[in-house]
Tab-separated table of C-alpha atoms in Angstrom:
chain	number	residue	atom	x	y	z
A	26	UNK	CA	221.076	39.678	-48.438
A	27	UNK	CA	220.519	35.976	-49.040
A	28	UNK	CA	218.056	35.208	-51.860
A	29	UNK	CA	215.630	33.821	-49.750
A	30	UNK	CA	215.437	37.265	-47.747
A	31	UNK	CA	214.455	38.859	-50.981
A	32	UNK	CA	210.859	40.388	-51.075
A	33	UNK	CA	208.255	37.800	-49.848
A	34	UNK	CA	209.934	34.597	-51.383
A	35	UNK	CA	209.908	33.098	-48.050
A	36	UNK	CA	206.478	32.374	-48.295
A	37	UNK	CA	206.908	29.650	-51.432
A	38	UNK	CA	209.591	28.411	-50.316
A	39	UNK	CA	208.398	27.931	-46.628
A	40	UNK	CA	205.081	26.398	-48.335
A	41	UNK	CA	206.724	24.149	-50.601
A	42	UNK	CA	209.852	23.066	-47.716
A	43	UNK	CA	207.052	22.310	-45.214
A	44	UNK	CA	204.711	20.577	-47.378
A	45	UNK	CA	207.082	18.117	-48.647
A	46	UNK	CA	208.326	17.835	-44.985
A	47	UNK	CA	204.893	16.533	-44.113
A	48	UNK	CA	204.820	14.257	-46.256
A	49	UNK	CA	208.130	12.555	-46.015
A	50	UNK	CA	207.621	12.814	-41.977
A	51	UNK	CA	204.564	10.732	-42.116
A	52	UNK	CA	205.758	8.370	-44.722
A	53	UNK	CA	208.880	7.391	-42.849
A	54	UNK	CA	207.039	7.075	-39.322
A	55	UNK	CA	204.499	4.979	-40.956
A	56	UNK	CA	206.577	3.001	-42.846
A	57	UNK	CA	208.923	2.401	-39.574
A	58	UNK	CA	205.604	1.529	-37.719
A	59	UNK	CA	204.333	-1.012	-40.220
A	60	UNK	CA	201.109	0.672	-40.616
A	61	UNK	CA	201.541	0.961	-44.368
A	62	UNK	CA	203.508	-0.896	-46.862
A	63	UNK	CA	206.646	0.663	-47.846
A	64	UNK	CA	205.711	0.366	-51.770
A	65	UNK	CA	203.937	3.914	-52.816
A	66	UNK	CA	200.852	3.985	-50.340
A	67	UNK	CA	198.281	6.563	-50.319
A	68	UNK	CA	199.891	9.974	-48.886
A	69	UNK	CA	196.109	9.939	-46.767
A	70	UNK	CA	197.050	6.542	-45.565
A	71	UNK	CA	200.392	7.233	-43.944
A	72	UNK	CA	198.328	10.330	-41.720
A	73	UNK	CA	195.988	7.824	-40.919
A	74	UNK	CA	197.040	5.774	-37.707
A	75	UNK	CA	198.473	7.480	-34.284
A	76	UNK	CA	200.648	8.738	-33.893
A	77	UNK	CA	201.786	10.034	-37.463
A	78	UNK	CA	198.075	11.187	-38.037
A	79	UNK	CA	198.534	14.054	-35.177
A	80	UNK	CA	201.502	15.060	-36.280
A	81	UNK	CA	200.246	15.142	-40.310
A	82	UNK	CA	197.300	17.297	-39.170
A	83	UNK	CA	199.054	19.799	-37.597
A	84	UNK	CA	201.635	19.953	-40.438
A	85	UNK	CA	199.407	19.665	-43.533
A	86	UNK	CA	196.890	22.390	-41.315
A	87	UNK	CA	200.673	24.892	-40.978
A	88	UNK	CA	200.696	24.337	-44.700
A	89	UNK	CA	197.091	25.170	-45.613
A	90	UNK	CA	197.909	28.681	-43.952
A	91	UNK	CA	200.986	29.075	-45.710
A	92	UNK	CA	199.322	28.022	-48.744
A	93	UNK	CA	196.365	31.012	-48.154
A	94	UNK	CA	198.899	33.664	-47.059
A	95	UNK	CA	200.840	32.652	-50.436
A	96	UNK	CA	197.877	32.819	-52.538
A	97	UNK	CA	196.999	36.271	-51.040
A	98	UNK	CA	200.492	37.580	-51.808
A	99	UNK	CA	199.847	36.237	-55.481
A	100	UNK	CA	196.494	38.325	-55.506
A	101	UNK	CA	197.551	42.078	-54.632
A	102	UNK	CA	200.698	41.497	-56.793
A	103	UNK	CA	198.687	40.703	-60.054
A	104	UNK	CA	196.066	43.216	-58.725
A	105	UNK	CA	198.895	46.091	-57.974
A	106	UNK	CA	200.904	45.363	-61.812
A	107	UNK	CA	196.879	45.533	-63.315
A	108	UNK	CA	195.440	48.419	-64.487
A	109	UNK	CA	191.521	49.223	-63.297
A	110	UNK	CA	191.115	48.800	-67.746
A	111	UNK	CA	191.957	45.094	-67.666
A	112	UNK	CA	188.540	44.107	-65.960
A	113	UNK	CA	189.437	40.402	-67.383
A	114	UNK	CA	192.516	40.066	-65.324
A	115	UNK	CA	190.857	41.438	-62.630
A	116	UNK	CA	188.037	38.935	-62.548
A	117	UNK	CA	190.095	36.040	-62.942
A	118	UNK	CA	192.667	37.586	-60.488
A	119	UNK	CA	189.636	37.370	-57.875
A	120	UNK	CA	188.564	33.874	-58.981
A	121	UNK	CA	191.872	32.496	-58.698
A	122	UNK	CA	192.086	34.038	-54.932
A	123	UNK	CA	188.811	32.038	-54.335
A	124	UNK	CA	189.815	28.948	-55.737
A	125	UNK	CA	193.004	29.016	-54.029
A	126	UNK	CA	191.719	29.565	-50.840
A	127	UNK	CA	188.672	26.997	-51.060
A	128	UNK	CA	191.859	24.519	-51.765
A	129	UNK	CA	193.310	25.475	-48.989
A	130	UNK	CA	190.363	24.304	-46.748
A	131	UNK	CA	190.004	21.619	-48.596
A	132	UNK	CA	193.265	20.464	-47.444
A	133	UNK	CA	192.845	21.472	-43.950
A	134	UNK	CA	189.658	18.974	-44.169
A	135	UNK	CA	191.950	16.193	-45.239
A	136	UNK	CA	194.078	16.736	-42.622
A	137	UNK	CA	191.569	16.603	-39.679
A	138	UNK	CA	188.904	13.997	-40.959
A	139	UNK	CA	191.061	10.715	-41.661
A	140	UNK	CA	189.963	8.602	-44.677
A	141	UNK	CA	189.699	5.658	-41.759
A	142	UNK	CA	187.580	7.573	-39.957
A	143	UNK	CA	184.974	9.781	-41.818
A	144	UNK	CA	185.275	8.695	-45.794
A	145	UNK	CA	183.155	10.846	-46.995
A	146	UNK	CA	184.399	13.807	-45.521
A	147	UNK	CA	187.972	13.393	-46.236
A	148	UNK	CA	186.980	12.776	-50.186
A	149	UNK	CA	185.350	15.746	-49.867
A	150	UNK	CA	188.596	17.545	-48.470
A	151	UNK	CA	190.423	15.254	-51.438
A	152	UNK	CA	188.106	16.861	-54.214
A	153	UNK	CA	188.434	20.747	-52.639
A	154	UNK	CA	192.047	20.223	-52.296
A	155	UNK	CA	192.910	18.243	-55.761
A	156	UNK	CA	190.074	19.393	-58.052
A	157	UNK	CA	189.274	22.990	-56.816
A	158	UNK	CA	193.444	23.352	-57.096
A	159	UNK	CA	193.731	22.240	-60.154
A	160	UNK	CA	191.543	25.006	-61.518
A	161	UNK	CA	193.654	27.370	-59.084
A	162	UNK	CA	196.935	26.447	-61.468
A	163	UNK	CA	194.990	27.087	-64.419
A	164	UNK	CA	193.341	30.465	-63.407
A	165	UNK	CA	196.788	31.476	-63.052
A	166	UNK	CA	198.097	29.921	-65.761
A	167	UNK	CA	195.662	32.026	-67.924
A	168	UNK	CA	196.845	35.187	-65.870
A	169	UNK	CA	200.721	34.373	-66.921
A	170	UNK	CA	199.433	34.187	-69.783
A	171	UNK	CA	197.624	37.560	-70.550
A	172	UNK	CA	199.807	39.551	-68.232
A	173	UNK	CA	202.669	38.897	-71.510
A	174	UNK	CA	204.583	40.880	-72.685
A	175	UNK	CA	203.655	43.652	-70.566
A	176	UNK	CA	204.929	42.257	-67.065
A	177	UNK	CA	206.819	39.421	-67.892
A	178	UNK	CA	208.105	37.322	-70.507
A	179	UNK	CA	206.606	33.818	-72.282
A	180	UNK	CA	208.876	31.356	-70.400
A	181	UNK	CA	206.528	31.801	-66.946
A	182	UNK	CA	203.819	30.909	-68.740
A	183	UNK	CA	205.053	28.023	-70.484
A	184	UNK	CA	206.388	26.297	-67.141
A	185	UNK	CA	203.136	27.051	-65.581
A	186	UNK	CA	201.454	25.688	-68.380
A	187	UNK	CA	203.781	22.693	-68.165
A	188	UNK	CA	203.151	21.936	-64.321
A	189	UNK	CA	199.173	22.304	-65.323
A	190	UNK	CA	199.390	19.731	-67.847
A	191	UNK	CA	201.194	17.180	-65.361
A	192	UNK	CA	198.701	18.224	-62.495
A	193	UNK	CA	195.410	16.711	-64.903
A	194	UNK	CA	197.057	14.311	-66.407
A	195	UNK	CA	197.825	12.974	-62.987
A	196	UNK	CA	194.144	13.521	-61.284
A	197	UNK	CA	192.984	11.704	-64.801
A	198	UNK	CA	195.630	8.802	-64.216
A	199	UNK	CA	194.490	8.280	-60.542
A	200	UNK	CA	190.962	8.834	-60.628
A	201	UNK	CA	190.587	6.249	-63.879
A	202	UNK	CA	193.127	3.723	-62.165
A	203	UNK	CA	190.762	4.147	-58.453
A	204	UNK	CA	187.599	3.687	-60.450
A	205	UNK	CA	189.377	-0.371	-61.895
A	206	UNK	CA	190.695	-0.607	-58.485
A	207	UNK	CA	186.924	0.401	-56.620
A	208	UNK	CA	185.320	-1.637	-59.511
A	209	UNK	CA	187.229	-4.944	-58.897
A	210	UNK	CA	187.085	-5.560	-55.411
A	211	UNK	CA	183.217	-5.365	-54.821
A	212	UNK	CA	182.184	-5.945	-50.970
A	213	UNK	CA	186.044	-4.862	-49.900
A	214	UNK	CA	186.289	-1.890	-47.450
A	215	UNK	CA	188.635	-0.091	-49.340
A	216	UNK	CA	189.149	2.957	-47.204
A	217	UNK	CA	190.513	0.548	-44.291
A	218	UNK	CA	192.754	-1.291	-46.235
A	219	UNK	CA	196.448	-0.391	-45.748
A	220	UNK	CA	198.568	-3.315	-46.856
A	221	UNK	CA	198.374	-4.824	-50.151
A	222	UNK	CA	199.915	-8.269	-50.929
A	223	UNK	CA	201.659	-7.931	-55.151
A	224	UNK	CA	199.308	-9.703	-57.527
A	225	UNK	CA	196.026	-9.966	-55.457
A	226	UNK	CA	193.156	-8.159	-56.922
A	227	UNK	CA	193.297	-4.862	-57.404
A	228	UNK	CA	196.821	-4.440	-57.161
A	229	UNK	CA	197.935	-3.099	-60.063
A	230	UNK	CA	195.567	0.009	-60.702
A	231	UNK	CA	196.180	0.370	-56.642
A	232	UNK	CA	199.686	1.292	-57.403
A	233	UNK	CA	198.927	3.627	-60.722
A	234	UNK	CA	196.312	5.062	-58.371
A	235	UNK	CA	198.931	5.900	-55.692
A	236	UNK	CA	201.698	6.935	-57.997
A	237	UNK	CA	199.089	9.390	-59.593
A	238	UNK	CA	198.361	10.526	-56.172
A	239	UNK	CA	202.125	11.271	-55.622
A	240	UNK	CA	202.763	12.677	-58.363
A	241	UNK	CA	199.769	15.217	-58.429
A	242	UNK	CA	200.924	16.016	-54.692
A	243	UNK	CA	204.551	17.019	-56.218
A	244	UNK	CA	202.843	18.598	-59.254
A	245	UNK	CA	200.977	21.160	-56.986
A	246	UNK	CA	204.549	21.605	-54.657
A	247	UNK	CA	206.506	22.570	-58.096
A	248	UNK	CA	203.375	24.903	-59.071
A	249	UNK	CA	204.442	27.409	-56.159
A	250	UNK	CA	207.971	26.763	-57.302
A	251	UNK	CA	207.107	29.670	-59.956
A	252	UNK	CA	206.216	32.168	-57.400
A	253	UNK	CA	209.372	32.527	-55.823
A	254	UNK	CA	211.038	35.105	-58.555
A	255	UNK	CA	208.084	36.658	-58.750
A	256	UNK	CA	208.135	37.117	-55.032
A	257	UNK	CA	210.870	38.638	-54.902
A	258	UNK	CA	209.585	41.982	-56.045
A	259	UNK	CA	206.868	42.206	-53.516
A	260	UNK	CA	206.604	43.009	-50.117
A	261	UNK	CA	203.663	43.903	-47.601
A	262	UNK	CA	203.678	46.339	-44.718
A	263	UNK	CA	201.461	46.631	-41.437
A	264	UNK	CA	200.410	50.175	-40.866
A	265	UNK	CA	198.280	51.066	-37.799
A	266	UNK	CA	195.651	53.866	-38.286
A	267	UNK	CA	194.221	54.595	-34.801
A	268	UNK	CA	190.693	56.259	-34.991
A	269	UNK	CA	190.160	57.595	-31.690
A	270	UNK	CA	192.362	59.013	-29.132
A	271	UNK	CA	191.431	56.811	-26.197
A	272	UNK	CA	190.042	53.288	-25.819
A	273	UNK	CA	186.625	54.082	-23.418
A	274	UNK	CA	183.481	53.363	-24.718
A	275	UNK	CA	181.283	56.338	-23.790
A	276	UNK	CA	181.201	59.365	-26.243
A	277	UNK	CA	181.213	62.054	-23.323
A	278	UNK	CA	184.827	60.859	-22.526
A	279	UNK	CA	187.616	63.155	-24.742
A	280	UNK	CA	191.520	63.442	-24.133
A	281	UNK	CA	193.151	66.482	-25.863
A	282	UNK	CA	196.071	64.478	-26.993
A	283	UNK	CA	196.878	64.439	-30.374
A	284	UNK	CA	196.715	61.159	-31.869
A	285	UNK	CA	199.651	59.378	-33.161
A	286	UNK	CA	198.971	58.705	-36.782
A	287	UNK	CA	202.780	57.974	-37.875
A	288	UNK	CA	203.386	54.561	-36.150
A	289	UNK	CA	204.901	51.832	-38.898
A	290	UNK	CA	206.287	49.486	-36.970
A	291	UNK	CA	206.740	45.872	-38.658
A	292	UNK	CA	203.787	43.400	-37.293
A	293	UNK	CA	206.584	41.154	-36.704
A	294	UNK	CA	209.179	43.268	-35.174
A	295	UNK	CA	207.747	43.003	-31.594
A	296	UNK	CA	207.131	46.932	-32.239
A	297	UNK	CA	202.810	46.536	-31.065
């Protein structure tokens, strides 16, 4: 058995391959198309004109479901290793399900409501999927953290705690660097501008701005990174528990046979 085959690791690893796929995808298309500059744009900017912005919607929507199935996974594994005592690691179990999840949509906002197109919406999908996520790394952070030495060791916690760090430091970087760059172009439509010329106005905190932005996308790739060992001791199973022995919808109709009650078969195994 292949690593990767190993419990539920799959999911990570799909999450993290397919979101980093996206991205490169609609960098190089857009960069080959001339629609952005080939210098560190905005990751929204190179989803932004057709036809890289259809294919970045479907992609970045694929990887807002991975990311919710993930973070699911990540919530009945800390739930099953918890006992019912621990009502602290319970609660912050559930809020970092929550969070997660309200990321997650944020994302699949960004995806679907260009920055070219509806602004405010898409820095509303930018704020769900940055700022809401941000507290999702440190929810679970603080869950490495108290489920020590019991479940696992210090060194989890301590890379988690590293990759949190980077994440704020990076949505401090950009959104300081976007307020210069907002600040010293008054009367410029910033959302529609996709090229910038080196040394015009607003140049330089353009490019911390975007760097930020790149490296808080890679900061929340490597998060999920962590899960994959931890993955690898979980998996989920499908059971169907039939409650009636027909399918009719009147309560006079009854068939004597006994209802089967022992089918398992895997929701993916082509066995419904």
């Amino acid at each position: 058995m292949w690593w990767f085959q190993q419990g539920l690791c799959i999911l990570p690893v799909a999450l993290v391959l397919w979101t980093a796929a996206t991205f490169i995808f609609a960098y190089i298309t857009a960069v080959l198309l001339r629609h952005v500059d080939p210098l560190v744009p905005y990751i929204s900017d190179t989803g932004t004109v057709a036809p890289e912005r259809c294919v970045f919607g479907i992609m970045l929507d694929i990887s807002a479901y991975l990311g919710i199935a993930t973070m699911y996974v990540r919530y009945k594994q800390v739930q099953a290793l918890t006992v019912e005592e621990e009502s602290k690691l319970h609660k912050l179990n559930l809020l970092g399900l929550v969070l997660g999840w309200t990321s997650s949509f944020g994302m699949c906002i960004v995806a679907n409501f260009q920055k070219t197109t509806l602004f405010s919406m898409h820095l509303v999908g930018a704020i769900l999927t940055f700022g809401v996520g941000a507290l999702y790394i440190l929810v679970q952070t603080l869950v490495s953290l108290y489920m020590q030495p019991h479940v696992h060791g210090k060194s989890i916690f301590w890379v988690r705690l590293g990759i949190g760090v980077w994440t704020f430091a990076s949505i401090i970087s950009m959104f300081v660097s976007s307020v210069i760059m907002y600040s010293s172009l008054p009367g410029v439509d910033v959302a529609h501008k996709l090229h910038w010329i080196p040394g015009e106005t607003g140049y330089i905190p353009h490019i911390i701005s975007t760097i930020s932005e790149w490296s808080l996308a890679l900061s929340f790739v490597s998060f999920f990174l962590t899960y994959i060992r931890d993955f690898q001791k979980v998996t989920l199973r499908t059971e169907v528990d039939l409650q009636s022995n027909h399918l009719y919808d009147s309560p006079h109709y009854s068939i004597t046979a006994q209802v089967n009650q022992s089918e398992t078969s895997p929701l993916m195994a082509g066995g419904i």
